[in-house]
Short mmCIF file of C-alpha atoms in Angstrom, two decimals:
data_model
loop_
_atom_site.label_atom_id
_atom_site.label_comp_id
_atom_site.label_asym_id
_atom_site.label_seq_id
_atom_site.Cartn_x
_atom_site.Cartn_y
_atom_site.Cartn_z
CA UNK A 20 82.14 86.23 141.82
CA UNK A 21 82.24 82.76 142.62
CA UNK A 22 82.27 79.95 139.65
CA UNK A 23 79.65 77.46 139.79
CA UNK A 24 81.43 74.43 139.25
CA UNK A 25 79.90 72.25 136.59
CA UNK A 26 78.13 74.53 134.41
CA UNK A 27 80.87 77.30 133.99
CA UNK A 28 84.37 76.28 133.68
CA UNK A 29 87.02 78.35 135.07
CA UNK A 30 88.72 80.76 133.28
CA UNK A 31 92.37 79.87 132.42
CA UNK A 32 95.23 81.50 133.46
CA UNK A 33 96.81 83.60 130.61
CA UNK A 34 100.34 82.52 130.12
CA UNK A 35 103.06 84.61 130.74
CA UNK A 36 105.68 83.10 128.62
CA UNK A 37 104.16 84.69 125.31
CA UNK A 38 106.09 87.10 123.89
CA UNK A 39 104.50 90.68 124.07
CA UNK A 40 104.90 93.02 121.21
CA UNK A 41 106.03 96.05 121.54
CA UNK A 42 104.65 99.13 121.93
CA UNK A 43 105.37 102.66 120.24
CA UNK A 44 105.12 105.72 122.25
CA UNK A 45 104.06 107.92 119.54
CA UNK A 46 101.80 105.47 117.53
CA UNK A 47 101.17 108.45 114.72
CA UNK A 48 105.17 108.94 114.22
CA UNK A 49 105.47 105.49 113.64
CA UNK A 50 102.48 105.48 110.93
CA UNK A 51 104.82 108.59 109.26
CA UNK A 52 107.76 106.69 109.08
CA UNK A 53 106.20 103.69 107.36
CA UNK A 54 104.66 106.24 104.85
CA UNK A 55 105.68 106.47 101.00
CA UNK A 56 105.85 109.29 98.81
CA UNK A 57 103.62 109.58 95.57
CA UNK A 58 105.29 108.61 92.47
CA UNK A 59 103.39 108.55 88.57
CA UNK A 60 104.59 105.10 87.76
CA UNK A 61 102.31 102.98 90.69
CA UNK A 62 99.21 101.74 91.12
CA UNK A 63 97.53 104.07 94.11
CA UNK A 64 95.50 100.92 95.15
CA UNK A 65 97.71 97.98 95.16
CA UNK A 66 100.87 99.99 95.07
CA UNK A 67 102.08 97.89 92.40
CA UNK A 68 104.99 99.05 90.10
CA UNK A 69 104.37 99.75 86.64
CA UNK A 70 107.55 100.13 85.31
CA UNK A 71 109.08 96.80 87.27
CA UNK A 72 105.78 94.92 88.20
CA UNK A 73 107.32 94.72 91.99
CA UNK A 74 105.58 95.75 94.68
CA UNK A 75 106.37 99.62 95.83
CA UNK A 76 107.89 99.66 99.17
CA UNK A 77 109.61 96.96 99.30
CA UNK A 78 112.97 95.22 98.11
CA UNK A 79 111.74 93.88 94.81
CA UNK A 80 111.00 97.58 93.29
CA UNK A 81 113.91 100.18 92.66
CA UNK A 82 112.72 101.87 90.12
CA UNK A 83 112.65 106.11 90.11
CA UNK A 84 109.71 108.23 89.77
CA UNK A 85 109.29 108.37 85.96
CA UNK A 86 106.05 110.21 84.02
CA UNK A 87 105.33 106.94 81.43
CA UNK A 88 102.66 107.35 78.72
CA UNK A 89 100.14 104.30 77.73
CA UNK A 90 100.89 102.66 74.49
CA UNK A 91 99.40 99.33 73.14
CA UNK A 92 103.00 97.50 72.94
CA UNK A 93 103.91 98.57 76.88
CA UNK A 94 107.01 99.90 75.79
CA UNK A 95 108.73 101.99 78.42
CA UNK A 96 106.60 100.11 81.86
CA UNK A 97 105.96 96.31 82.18
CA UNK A 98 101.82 96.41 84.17
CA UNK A 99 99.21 97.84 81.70
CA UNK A 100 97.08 100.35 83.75
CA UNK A 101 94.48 103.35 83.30
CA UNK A 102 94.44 106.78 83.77
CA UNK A 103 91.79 108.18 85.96
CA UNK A 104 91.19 112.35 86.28
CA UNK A 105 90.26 112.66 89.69
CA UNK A 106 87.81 115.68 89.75
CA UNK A 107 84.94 116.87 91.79
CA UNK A 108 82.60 116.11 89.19
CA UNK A 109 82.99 112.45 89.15
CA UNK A 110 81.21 111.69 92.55
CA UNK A 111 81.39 108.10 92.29
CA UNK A 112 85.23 107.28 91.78
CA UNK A 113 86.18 109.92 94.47
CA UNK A 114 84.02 107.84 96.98
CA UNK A 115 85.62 104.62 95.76
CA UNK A 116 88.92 105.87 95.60
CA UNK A 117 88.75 107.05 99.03
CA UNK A 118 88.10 104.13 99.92
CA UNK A 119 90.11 101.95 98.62
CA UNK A 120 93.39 104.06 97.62
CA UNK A 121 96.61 102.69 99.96
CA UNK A 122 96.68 104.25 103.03
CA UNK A 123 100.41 104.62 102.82
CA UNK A 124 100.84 106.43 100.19
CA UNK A 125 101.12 110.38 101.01
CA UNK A 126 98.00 111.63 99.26
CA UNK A 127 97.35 114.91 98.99
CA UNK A 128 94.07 116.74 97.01
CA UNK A 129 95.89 118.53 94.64
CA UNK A 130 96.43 115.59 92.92
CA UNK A 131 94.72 115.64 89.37
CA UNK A 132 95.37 112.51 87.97
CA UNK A 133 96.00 109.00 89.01
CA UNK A 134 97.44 105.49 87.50
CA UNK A 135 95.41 102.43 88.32
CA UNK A 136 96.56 98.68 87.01
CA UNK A 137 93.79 96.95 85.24
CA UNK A 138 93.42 94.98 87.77
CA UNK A 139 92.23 97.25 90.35
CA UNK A 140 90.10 99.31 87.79
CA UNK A 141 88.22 96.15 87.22
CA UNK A 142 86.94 95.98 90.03
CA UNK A 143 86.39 100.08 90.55
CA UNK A 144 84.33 99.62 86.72
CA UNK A 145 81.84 96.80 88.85
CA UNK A 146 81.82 99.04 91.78
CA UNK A 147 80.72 102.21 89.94
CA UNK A 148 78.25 99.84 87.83
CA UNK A 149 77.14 98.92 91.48
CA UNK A 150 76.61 102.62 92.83
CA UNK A 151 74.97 104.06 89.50
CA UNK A 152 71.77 100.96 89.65
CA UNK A 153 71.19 101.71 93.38
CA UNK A 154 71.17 105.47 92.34
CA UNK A 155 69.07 104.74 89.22
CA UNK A 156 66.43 103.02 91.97
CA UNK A 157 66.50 105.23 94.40
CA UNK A 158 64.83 103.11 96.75
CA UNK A 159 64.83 104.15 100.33
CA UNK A 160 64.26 101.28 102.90
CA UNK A 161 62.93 103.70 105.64
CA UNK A 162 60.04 104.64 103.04
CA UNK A 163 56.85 102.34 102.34
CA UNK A 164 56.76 101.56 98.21
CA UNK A 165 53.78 103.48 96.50
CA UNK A 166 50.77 101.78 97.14
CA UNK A 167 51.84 99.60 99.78
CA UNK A 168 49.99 100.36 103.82
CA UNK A 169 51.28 99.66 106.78
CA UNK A 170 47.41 99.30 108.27
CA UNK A 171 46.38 95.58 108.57
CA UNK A 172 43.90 94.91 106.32
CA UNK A 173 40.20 94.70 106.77
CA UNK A 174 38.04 91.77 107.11
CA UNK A 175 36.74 91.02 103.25
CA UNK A 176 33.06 90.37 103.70
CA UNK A 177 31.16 88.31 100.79
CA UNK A 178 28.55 91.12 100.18
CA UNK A 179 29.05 93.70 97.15
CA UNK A 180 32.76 92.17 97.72
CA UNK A 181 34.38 94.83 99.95
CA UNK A 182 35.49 95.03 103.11
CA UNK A 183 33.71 95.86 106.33
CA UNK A 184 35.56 99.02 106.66
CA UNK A 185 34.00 99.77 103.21
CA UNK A 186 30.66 98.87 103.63
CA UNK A 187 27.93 101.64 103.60
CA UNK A 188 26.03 102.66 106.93
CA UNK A 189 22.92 99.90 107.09
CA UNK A 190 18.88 101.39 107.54
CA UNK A 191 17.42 100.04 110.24
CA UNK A 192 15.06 97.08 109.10
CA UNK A 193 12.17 95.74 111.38
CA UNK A 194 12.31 91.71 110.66
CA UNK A 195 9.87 89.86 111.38
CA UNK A 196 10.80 86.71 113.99
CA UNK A 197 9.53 84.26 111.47
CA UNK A 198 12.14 85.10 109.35
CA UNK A 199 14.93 82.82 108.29
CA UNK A 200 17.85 85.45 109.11
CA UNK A 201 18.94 86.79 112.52
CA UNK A 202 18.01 89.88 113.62
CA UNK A 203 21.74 90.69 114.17
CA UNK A 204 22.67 90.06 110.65
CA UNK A 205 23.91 92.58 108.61
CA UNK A 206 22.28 91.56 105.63
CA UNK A 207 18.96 92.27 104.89
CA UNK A 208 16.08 90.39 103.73
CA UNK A 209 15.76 88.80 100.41
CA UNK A 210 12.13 87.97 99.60
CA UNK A 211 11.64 84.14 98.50
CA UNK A 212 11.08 83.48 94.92
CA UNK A 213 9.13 80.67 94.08
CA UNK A 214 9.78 78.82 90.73
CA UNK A 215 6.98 76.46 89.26
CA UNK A 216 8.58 73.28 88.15
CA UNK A 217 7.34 70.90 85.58
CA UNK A 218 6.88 67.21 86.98
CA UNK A 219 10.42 66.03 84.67
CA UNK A 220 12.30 68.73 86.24
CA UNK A 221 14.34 67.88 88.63
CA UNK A 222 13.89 69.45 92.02
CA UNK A 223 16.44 71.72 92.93
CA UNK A 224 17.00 72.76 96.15
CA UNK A 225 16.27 77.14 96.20
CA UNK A 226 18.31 78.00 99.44
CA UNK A 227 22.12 76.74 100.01
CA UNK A 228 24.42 77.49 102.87
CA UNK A 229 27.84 79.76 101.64
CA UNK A 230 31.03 77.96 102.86
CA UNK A 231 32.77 81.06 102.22
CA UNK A 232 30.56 83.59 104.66
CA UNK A 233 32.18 84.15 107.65
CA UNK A 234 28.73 84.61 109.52
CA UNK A 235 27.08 81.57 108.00
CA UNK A 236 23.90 83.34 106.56
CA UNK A 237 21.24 81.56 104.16
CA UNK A 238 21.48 82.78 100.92
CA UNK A 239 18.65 82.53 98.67
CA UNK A 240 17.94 82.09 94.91
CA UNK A 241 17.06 85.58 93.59
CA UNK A 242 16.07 87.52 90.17
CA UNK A 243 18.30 90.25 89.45
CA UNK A 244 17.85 92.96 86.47
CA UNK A 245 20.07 92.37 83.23
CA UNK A 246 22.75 94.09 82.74
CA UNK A 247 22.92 96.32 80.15
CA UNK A 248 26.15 96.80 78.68
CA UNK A 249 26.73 100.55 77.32
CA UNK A 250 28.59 100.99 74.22
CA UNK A 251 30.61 104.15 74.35
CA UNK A 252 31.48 105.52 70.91
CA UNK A 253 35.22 104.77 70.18
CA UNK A 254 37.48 108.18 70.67
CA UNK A 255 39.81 108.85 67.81
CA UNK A 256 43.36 108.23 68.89
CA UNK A 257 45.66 111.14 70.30
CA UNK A 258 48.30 110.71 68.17
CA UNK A 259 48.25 107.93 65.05
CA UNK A 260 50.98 105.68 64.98
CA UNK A 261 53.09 106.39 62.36
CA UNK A 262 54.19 103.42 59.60
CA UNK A 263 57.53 102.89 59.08
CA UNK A 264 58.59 103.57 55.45
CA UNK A 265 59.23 100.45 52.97
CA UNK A 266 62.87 99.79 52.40
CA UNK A 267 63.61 98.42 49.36
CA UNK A 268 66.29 95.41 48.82
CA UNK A 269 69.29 97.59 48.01
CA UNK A 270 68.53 98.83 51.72
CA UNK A 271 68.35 95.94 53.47
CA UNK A 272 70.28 95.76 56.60
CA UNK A 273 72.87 93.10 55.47
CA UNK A 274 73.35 94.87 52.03
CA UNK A 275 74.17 98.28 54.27
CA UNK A 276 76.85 96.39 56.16
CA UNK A 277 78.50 94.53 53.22
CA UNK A 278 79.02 97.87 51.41
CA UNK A 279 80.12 99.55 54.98
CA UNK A 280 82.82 96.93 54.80
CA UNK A 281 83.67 96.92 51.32
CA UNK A 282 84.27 100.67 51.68
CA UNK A 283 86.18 100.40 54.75
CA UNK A 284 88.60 97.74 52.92
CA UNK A 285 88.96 100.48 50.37
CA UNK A 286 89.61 103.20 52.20
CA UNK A 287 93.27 104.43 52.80
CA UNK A 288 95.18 103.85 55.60
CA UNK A 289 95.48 106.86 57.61
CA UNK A 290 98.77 108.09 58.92
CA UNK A 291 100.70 106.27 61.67
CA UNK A 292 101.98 107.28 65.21
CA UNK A 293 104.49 109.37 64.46
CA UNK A 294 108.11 109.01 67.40
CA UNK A 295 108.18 112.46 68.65
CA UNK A 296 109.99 112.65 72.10
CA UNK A 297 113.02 110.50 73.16
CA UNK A 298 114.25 110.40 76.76
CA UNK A 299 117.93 108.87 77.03
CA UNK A 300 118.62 107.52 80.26
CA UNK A 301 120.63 104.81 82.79
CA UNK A 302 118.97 102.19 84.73
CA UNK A 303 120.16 105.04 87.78
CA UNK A 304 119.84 108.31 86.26
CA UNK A 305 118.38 110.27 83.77
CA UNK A 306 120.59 111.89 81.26
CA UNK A 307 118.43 114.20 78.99
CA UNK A 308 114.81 114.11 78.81
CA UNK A 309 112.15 114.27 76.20
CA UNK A 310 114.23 115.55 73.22
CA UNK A 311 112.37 116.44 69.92
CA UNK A 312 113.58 114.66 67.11
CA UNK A 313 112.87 114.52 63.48
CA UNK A 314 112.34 111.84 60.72
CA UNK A 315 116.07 111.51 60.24
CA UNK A 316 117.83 111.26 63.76
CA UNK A 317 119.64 108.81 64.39
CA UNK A 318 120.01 107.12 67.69
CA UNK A 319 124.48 108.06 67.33
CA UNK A 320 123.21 111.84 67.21
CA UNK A 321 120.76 112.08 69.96
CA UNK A 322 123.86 109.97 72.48
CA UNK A 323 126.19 112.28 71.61
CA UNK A 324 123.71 115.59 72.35
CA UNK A 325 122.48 113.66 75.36
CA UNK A 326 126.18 111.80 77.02
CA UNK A 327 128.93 114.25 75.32
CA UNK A 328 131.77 112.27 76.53
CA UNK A 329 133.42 109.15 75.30
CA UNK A 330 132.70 105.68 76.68
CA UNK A 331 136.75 104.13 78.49
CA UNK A 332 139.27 102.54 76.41
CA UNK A 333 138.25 99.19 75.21
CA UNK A 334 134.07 99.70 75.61
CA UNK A 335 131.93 101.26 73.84
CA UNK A 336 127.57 102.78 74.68
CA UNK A 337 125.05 100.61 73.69
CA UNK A 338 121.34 101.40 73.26
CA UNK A 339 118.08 99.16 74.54
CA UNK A 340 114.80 99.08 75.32
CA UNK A 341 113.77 98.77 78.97
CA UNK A 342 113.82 94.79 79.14
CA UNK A 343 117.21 94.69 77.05
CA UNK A 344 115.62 92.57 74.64
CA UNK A 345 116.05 95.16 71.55
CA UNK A 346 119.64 96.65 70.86
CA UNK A 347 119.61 99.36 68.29
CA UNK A 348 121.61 100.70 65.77
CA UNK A 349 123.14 103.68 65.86
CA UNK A 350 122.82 104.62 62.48
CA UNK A 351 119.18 103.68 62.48
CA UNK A 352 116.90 106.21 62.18
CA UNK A 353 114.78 106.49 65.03
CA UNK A 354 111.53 107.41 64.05
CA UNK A 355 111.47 104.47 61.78
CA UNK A 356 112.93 101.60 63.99
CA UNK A 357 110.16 102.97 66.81
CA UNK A 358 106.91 103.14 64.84
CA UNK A 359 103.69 103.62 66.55
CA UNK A 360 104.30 105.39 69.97
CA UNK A 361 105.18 109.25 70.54
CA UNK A 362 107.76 108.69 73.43
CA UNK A 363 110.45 106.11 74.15
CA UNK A 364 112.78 105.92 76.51
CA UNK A 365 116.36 104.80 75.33
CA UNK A 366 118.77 103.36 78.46
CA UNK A 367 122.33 103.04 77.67
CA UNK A 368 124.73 100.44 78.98
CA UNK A 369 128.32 100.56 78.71
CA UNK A 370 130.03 96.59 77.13
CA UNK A 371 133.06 95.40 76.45
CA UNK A 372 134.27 95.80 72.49
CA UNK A 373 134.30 91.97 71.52
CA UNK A 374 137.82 90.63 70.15
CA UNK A 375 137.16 89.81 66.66
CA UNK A 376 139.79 86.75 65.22
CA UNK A 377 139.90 86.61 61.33
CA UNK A 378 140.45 82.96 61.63
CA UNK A 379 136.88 82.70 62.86
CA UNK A 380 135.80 83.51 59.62
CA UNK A 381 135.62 80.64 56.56
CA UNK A 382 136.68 81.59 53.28
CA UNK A 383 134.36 81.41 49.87
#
């Protein structure tokens, strides 16, 4: 086809000198080899670490595979998260973790549990908050509403108020030519009525034209019968409504809650988290995992069970928490220096025995 010059411009010439990607033969291999293996410590949305906070997949995160258990103080993984059972039952957050879960991660339906950071379980909480109000409505949009038509409505007629579709059939009426209304009205006659009027009265006019009839008709002044309004006797009630029972002051809402609280206060303290499991590891390897202990085991006792061999000449083991921040004794015992959690994880490091100079020290 031909251009028209002046109203189409010409299409330009793609360039040649951009460089072309290229292209895999087997696009689905290629998708496998970018693929990652599940692990328990990562986020299965944002593939987020929880033990390092790096991202999974890449160079910042070289952490192992490691089973870590929520605790308030995040000892033992760095990202607070959320555990989600992933059953059949729970329509909703199978739909949204379908949807959303990384798509390189090697998912497979046996899978009975996952980790989500709070991050991404905020928004799955607004999303399932979403899905349960449209299921509460239920409101189709293919479906009319109850007591809405589709039919166009009729033409509202001023007579009796309804519509013309409404309107009862009409007896054929014989009027006379002298009368005021059309033969092809629909309304019938109305005889005149006159009204004797005293000589102070002002004359009012009987017959008016409605602005609001649609065929213009002359309406006249006419008597109509009373109504009578009928008084129906008033039906006892189905079911009485019942009076709430007088409280007196010693049960006064804010009296209840200041003695709530006053017996809270003096309640005992119920008994603490109790250390249970210990897992002794490397920042590579892990030596002995999840080893019972009891109120009096020391941190010396569970290295020796879990590394049986001596540290070289000149070092000696040392024992921290994951960030290094905490050394421990070994002497300690461990259920008291770890209060409040069930497991820990204890990572050993190997350091040079400091020279120690008695002239550092000052005499008394």
């Amino acid at each position: 086809m031909s251009v028209i010059e002046g109203k189409y411009p010409a299409k330009q010439e793609e360039d040649e000198s951009k460089p072309s990607f290229p292209e895999f033969e087997n696009n689905d291999q290629y998708m496998i080899q970018k693929r990652l293996p599940m692990r328990p410590n990562i986020c299965v949305i944002c593939l987020t670490c929880l033990t390092c906070s790096g991202k999974y997949g890449s160079e910042l995160c070289t952490c192992e595979p490691t089973e870590i258990q929520w605790n308030i103080k995040k000892i033992g993984y760095k990202v607070d998260f959320r555990r989600k059972s992933v059953s059949s039952s729970n329509e909703a957050f199978l739909t949204w973790l379908r949807a959303n879960r990384s798509a390189r991660l090697m998912w497979s339906e046996r899978y009975k549990e996952v980790k989500i950071c709070t991050g991404c379980n905020s928004a799955c909480w607004r999303w399932m908050k979403m899905y349960k109000g449209n299921e509460t409505s239920g409101q189709n949009p293919s479906q009319e509403p109850a007591g809405v038509s589709s039919r166009a409505a009729a033409p509202f007629s001023p007579k009796l108020g309804t519509s013309e579709d409404e309107k009862p059939p009409q007896e054929h009426v014989n009027i006379p030519e002298s009368s005021p209304i059309s033969p092809k009205s629909p309304q019938r006659p109305r005889p005149e009525v006159k009204t004797e009027l005293t000589p102070n009265q002002p004359q009012v006019p009987t017959t008016f034209t409605s602005p609001i009839s649609p065929l213009n008709t002359v309406l006249r002044a006419t008597h109509s019968p009373p109504i009578q309004s009928t008084k129906t006797p008033p039906r006892p009630a189905d079911d009485p409504p019942h009076l709430a029972a007088k409280r007196s002051r010693k049960e006064h809402p804010p009296y209840i809650r200041e003695r709530e609280r006053e017996k809270v206060e003096e309640a005992p303290l119920g008994p603490s988290i109790l250390l249970k499991t210990v897992t002794v590891r490397s920042r590579k390897k892990i030596y002995k995992e999840k080893i019972a202990i009891s109120p009096t085991t020391t941190f010396e006792s569970v290295l020796k069970y879990a590394i049986p061999i001596s540290p070289p000449e000149g070092k000696r083991f040392v024992m921290k928490d994951i960030d290094k921040q905490i050394e421990y004794v070994p002497d300690d015992f461990i259920a008291e220096a770890i209060p409040g959690v069930e497991h820990i994880d204890i990572y050993v490091y190997i350091e040079k025995i400091p020279d120690v100079q008695l002239d550092d020290f000052e005499d008394l």
